[in-house]
Amino acid sequence: MSDLAAPPPAPSASAPTAGLGASIRERRHQQELTLVALAERAGLSQPFLSQIENGRATPSMDSLYRIASALGTTPQALFGGGGRDGVGPMLARADDVSVAHIATPGESLRRLLLPGDAPFHVIELVGLATEFRERWQHPGTEALYVVAGPIEVEVDGEVHELHTGDFVSYPAHLPHRYRSTLGPAAKALLMETQLQSAQQGAHSAPGATSSSEQ
């Protein structure tokens, strides 16, 4: 495989990100995959994937989607949140929620509700970049609610400016990305349905792909 993606590793991994590596390794072992096999499925280099599993590198969102798709799961499920019994509420206190830094300094995902078996996931986005980054595509439906804006959301090449209280939803297979025009004070809730598990062949990996900015 040529042009394997090997983004430069982040200086250090936060505790949640280190847990992410352990989660990836556990799921890989459950599926009896070697590092090389998973790297090929995800379109990543084996050394970079090894660094992620050992908590020495932080994946970009694109890389994270690729790994999750190759394992037949979601990025949010990889970040944890055990299963639930489905008969009672699941409560997440503000001071119990951990932050996992992804891709670049200042950008982060704050986990709100991440049981691995939930049919959807809700994430608080904080510290959004002020420039558009890679476009993401993955199965399912995604929606974004602006807590503090404005935030620009680009879907399939069309840019929508959203202000505080605005909401947008879209099929997640369309190329999409977002950025803050407010700076680090911007906040949003990102909601997405769970990716389909490997029924459609996780071996073809990137059900999650990205395209570079033109």
Tab-separated table of C-alpha atoms in Angstrom:
chain	number	residue	atom	x	y	z
A	1	MET	CA	0.000	0.000	0.000
A	2	SER	CA	1.422	3.370	-0.969
A	3	ASP	CA	1.109	6.781	0.601
A	4	LEU	CA	0.307	5.428	4.035
A	5	ALA	CA	-0.736	8.226	6.344
A	6	ALA	CA	1.692	8.887	9.157
A	7	PRO	CA	0.928	12.250	10.744
A	8	PRO	CA	3.569	13.581	13.105
A	9	PRO	CA	2.982	12.436	16.689
A	10	ALA	CA	1.737	14.920	19.238
A	11	PRO	CA	4.206	15.952	21.934
A	12	SER	CA	2.367	13.954	24.577
A	13	ALA	CA	-0.914	12.175	25.074
A	14	SER	CA	-3.515	13.107	27.631
A	15	ALA	CA	-4.833	10.425	29.973
A	16	PRO	CA	-8.009	9.883	27.900
A	17	THR	CA	-5.893	9.632	24.752
A	18	ALA	CA	-3.651	7.045	26.407
A	19	GLY	CA	-6.824	5.116	27.269
A	20	LEU	CA	-7.787	5.395	23.618
A	21	GLY	CA	-4.646	3.505	22.631
A	22	ALA	CA	-5.429	0.723	25.077
A	23	SER	CA	-8.986	0.522	23.741
A	24	ILE	CA	-7.737	0.234	20.159
A	25	ARG	CA	-5.282	-2.491	21.141
A	26	GLU	CA	-7.961	-4.427	23.048
A	27	ARG	CA	-10.386	-4.353	20.120
A	28	ARG	CA	-7.608	-5.314	17.722
A	29	HIS	CA	-6.748	-8.333	19.862
A	30	GLN	CA	-10.426	-9.305	20.101
A	31	GLN	CA	-10.536	-9.415	16.308
A	32	GLU	CA	-7.203	-11.259	16.173
A	33	LEU	CA	-5.641	-8.575	14.005
A	34	THR	CA	-1.959	-7.794	13.867
A	35	LEU	CA	-0.735	-4.210	13.950
A	36	VAL	CA	0.220	-4.539	10.298
A	37	ALA	CA	-3.242	-5.815	9.320
A	38	LEU	CA	-5.069	-3.028	11.150
A	39	ALA	CA	-2.696	-0.417	9.748
A	40	GLU	CA	-3.418	-1.661	6.228
A	41	ARG	CA	-7.170	-1.574	6.813
A	42	ALA	CA	-6.997	1.944	8.189
A	43	GLY	CA	-4.540	3.265	5.622
A	44	LEU	CA	-2.030	4.245	8.303
A	45	SER	CA	1.594	3.335	8.847
A	46	GLN	CA	2.283	0.510	11.290
A	47	PRO	CA	4.807	2.543	13.368
A	48	PHE	CA	2.313	5.393	13.776
A	49	LEU	CA	-0.460	3.003	14.814
A	50	SER	CA	1.903	1.406	17.324
A	51	GLN	CA	2.644	4.835	18.814
A	52	ILE	CA	-1.089	5.523	19.151
A	53	GLU	CA	-1.693	2.206	20.911
A	54	ASN	CA	1.136	2.910	23.341
A	55	GLY	CA	-0.085	6.434	24.116
A	56	ARG	CA	2.934	8.105	22.530
A	57	ALA	CA	1.075	9.732	19.638
A	58	THR	CA	-2.286	11.430	19.225
A	59	PRO	CA	-4.303	10.636	16.089
A	60	SER	CA	-5.998	13.296	14.028
A	61	MET	CA	-9.774	13.041	13.721
A	62	ASP	CA	-9.321	11.614	10.234
A	63	SER	CA	-6.943	8.929	11.521
A	64	LEU	CA	-9.288	8.173	14.410
A	65	TYR	CA	-12.249	7.676	12.065
A	66	ARG	CA	-10.117	5.414	9.876
A	67	ILE	CA	-9.091	3.246	12.826
A	68	ALA	CA	-12.650	3.050	14.145
A	69	SER	CA	-14.025	2.116	10.734
A	70	ALA	CA	-11.363	-0.570	10.308
A	71	LEU	CA	-12.414	-2.027	13.677
A	72	GLY	CA	-16.122	-1.788	12.871
A	73	THR	CA	-16.879	0.742	15.599
A	74	THR	CA	-16.981	4.487	16.281
A	75	PRO	CA	-14.362	6.953	17.510
A	76	GLN	CA	-16.597	7.715	20.475
A	77	ALA	CA	-16.867	4.056	21.430
A	78	LEU	CA	-13.079	3.792	21.313
A	79	PHE	CA	-12.836	6.609	23.832
A	80	GLY	CA	-14.689	4.467	26.297
A	81	GLY	CA	-17.807	4.569	28.299
A	82	GLY	CA	-18.679	1.040	29.213
A	83	GLY	CA	-21.891	-0.604	28.298
A	84	ARG	CA	-25.103	0.169	30.105
A	85	ASP	CA	-27.969	-1.996	31.190
A	86	GLY	CA	-30.558	0.061	29.321
A	87	VAL	CA	-32.972	0.192	32.273
A	88	GLY	CA	-31.894	3.406	33.960
A	89	PRO	CA	-30.412	6.815	33.280
A	90	MET	CA	-26.744	7.380	32.614
A	91	LEU	CA	-25.480	10.465	34.424
A	92	ALA	CA	-22.283	12.333	33.570
A	93	ARG	CA	-21.307	15.140	35.937
A	94	ALA	CA	-19.374	18.092	34.551
A	95	ASP	CA	-16.377	17.382	36.761
A	96	ASP	CA	-16.404	13.694	35.803
A	97	VAL	CA	-16.062	14.332	32.091
A	98	SER	CA	-12.569	14.060	30.708
A	99	VAL	CA	-11.118	15.917	27.767
A	100	ALA	CA	-9.168	14.217	25.006
A	101	HIS	CA	-7.016	16.464	22.862
A	102	ILE	CA	-7.119	15.569	19.210
A	103	ALA	CA	-5.114	16.629	16.162
A	104	THR	CA	-3.726	20.027	17.125
A	105	PRO	CA	-3.057	21.998	20.310
A	106	GLY	CA	-6.163	23.851	21.428
A	107	GLU	CA	-8.630	21.562	19.685
A	108	SER	CA	-10.324	19.015	21.861
A	109	LEU	CA	-13.210	16.638	22.251
A	110	ARG	CA	-14.979	16.674	25.569
A	111	ARG	CA	-16.865	13.464	26.202
A	112	LEU	CA	-20.422	13.879	27.386
A	113	LEU	CA	-22.167	10.563	26.776
A	114	LEU	CA	-20.126	7.749	25.360
A	115	PRO	CA	-21.455	4.327	26.266
A	116	GLY	CA	-20.035	2.063	23.617
A	117	ASP	CA	-23.409	0.467	22.901
A	118	ALA	CA	-25.460	3.662	22.581
A	119	PRO	CA	-27.238	4.180	19.240
A	120	PHE	CA	-25.907	7.745	19.149
A	121	HIS	CA	-23.143	9.811	20.685
A	122	VAL	CA	-23.059	13.374	21.993
A	123	ILE	CA	-19.791	15.286	22.178
A	124	GLU	CA	-19.038	18.784	23.395
A	125	LEU	CA	-16.630	20.490	21.021
A	126	VAL	CA	-14.425	23.144	22.591
A	127	GLY	CA	-11.348	24.985	21.398
A	128	LEU	CA	-12.306	24.697	17.738
A	129	ALA	CA	-9.730	25.720	15.152
A	130	THR	CA	-10.263	29.021	13.372
A	131	GLU	CA	-9.234	27.504	10.043
A	132	PHE	CA	-10.918	24.672	8.186
A	133	ARG	CA	-9.013	21.422	8.427
A	134	GLU	CA	-9.562	18.062	6.740
A	135	ARG	CA	-13.008	17.077	5.542
A	136	TRP	CA	-14.577	14.010	7.149
A	137	GLN	CA	-16.915	11.402	5.694
A	138	HIS	CA	-18.403	8.445	7.530
A	139	PRO	CA	-21.659	6.478	7.664
A	140	GLY	CA	-24.606	7.728	9.692
A	141	THR	CA	-26.190	11.088	10.402
A	142	GLU	CA	-24.493	13.985	12.132
A	143	ALA	CA	-25.944	17.121	13.719
A	144	LEU	CA	-24.343	20.156	15.310
A	145	TYR	CA	-25.906	22.586	17.795
A	146	VAL	CA	-24.062	25.847	18.449
A	147	VAL	CA	-23.754	26.633	22.158
A	148	ALA	CA	-21.541	29.677	21.574
A	149	GLY	CA	-20.922	30.925	18.062
A	150	PRO	CA	-20.586	31.804	15.345
A	151	ILE	CA	-19.303	28.576	13.830
A	152	GLU	CA	-19.011	27.802	10.138
A	153	VAL	CA	-19.991	24.330	8.967
A	154	GLU	CA	-19.079	23.204	5.474
A	155	VAL	CA	-21.143	20.332	4.071
A	156	ASP	CA	-20.480	19.005	0.583
A	157	GLY	CA	-18.665	22.204	-0.360
A	158	GLU	CA	-21.352	24.602	0.908
A	159	VAL	CA	-20.519	26.765	3.927
A	160	HIS	CA	-23.213	27.573	6.495
A	161	GLU	CA	-22.636	30.197	9.179
A	162	LEU	CA	-24.330	29.194	12.426
A	163	HIS	CA	-24.874	31.477	15.392
A	164	THR	CA	-25.619	30.673	19.016
A	165	GLY	CA	-28.728	28.497	19.172
A	166	ASP	CA	-28.557	27.431	15.511
A	167	PHE	CA	-28.670	23.788	14.509
A	168	VAL	CA	-27.750	21.830	11.386
A	169	SER	CA	-27.975	18.146	10.497
A	170	TYR	CA	-26.686	16.299	7.453
A	171	PRO	CA	-25.894	12.830	6.121
A	172	ALA	CA	-22.406	12.136	7.423
A	173	HIS	CA	-21.285	10.498	4.178
A	174	LEU	CA	-21.130	14.000	2.688
A	175	PRO	CA	-17.721	15.678	3.109
A	176	HIS	CA	-17.972	17.970	6.125
A	177	ARG	CA	-15.857	20.057	8.477
A	178	TYR	CA	-16.260	23.054	10.757
A	179	ARG	CA	-14.363	25.966	12.199
A	180	SER	CA	-14.857	28.711	14.752
A	181	THR	CA	-15.056	32.339	13.703
A	182	LEU	CA	-15.236	33.311	17.368
A	183	GLY	CA	-11.903	31.872	18.421
A	184	PRO	CA	-11.422	29.474	21.345
A	185	ALA	CA	-14.611	30.655	23.075
A	186	ALA	CA	-16.774	28.801	20.544
A	187	LYS	CA	-18.631	25.716	21.770
A	188	ALA	CA	-20.895	23.230	20.064
A	189	LEU	CA	-22.643	19.941	20.704
A	190	LEU	CA	-21.954	17.349	18.034
A	191	MET	CA	-24.404	14.468	17.791
A	192	GLU	CA	-24.018	11.484	15.515
A	193	THR	CA	-25.593	8.124	15.015
A	194	GLN	CA	-23.374	5.149	15.643
A	195	LEU	CA	-21.428	3.887	12.668
A	196	GLN	CA	-22.592	0.577	11.318
A	197	SER	CA	-20.354	-2.238	12.497
A	198	ALA	CA	-18.347	-4.224	10.047
A	199	GLN	CA	-21.343	-5.692	8.203
A	200	GLN	CA	-20.330	-3.903	5.034
A	201	GLY	CA	-16.769	-5.077	5.310
A	202	ALA	CA	-14.516	-3.221	7.641
A	203	HIS	CA	-11.669	-4.814	5.698
A	204	SER	CA	-12.297	-2.151	3.050
A	205	ALA	CA	-11.550	0.208	5.961
A	206	PRO	CA	-12.176	3.804	5.281
A	207	GLY	CA	-15.876	3.976	5.611
A	208	ALA	CA	-14.421	7.089	7.124
A	209	THR	CA	-12.341	9.153	4.788
A	210	SER	CA	-11.081	12.646	4.490
A	211	SER	CA	-10.058	14.855	1.631
A	212	SER	CA	-7.548	17.629	1.740
A	213	GLU	CA	-8.499	21.232	1.405
A	214	GLN	CA	-8.303	22.333	-2.218
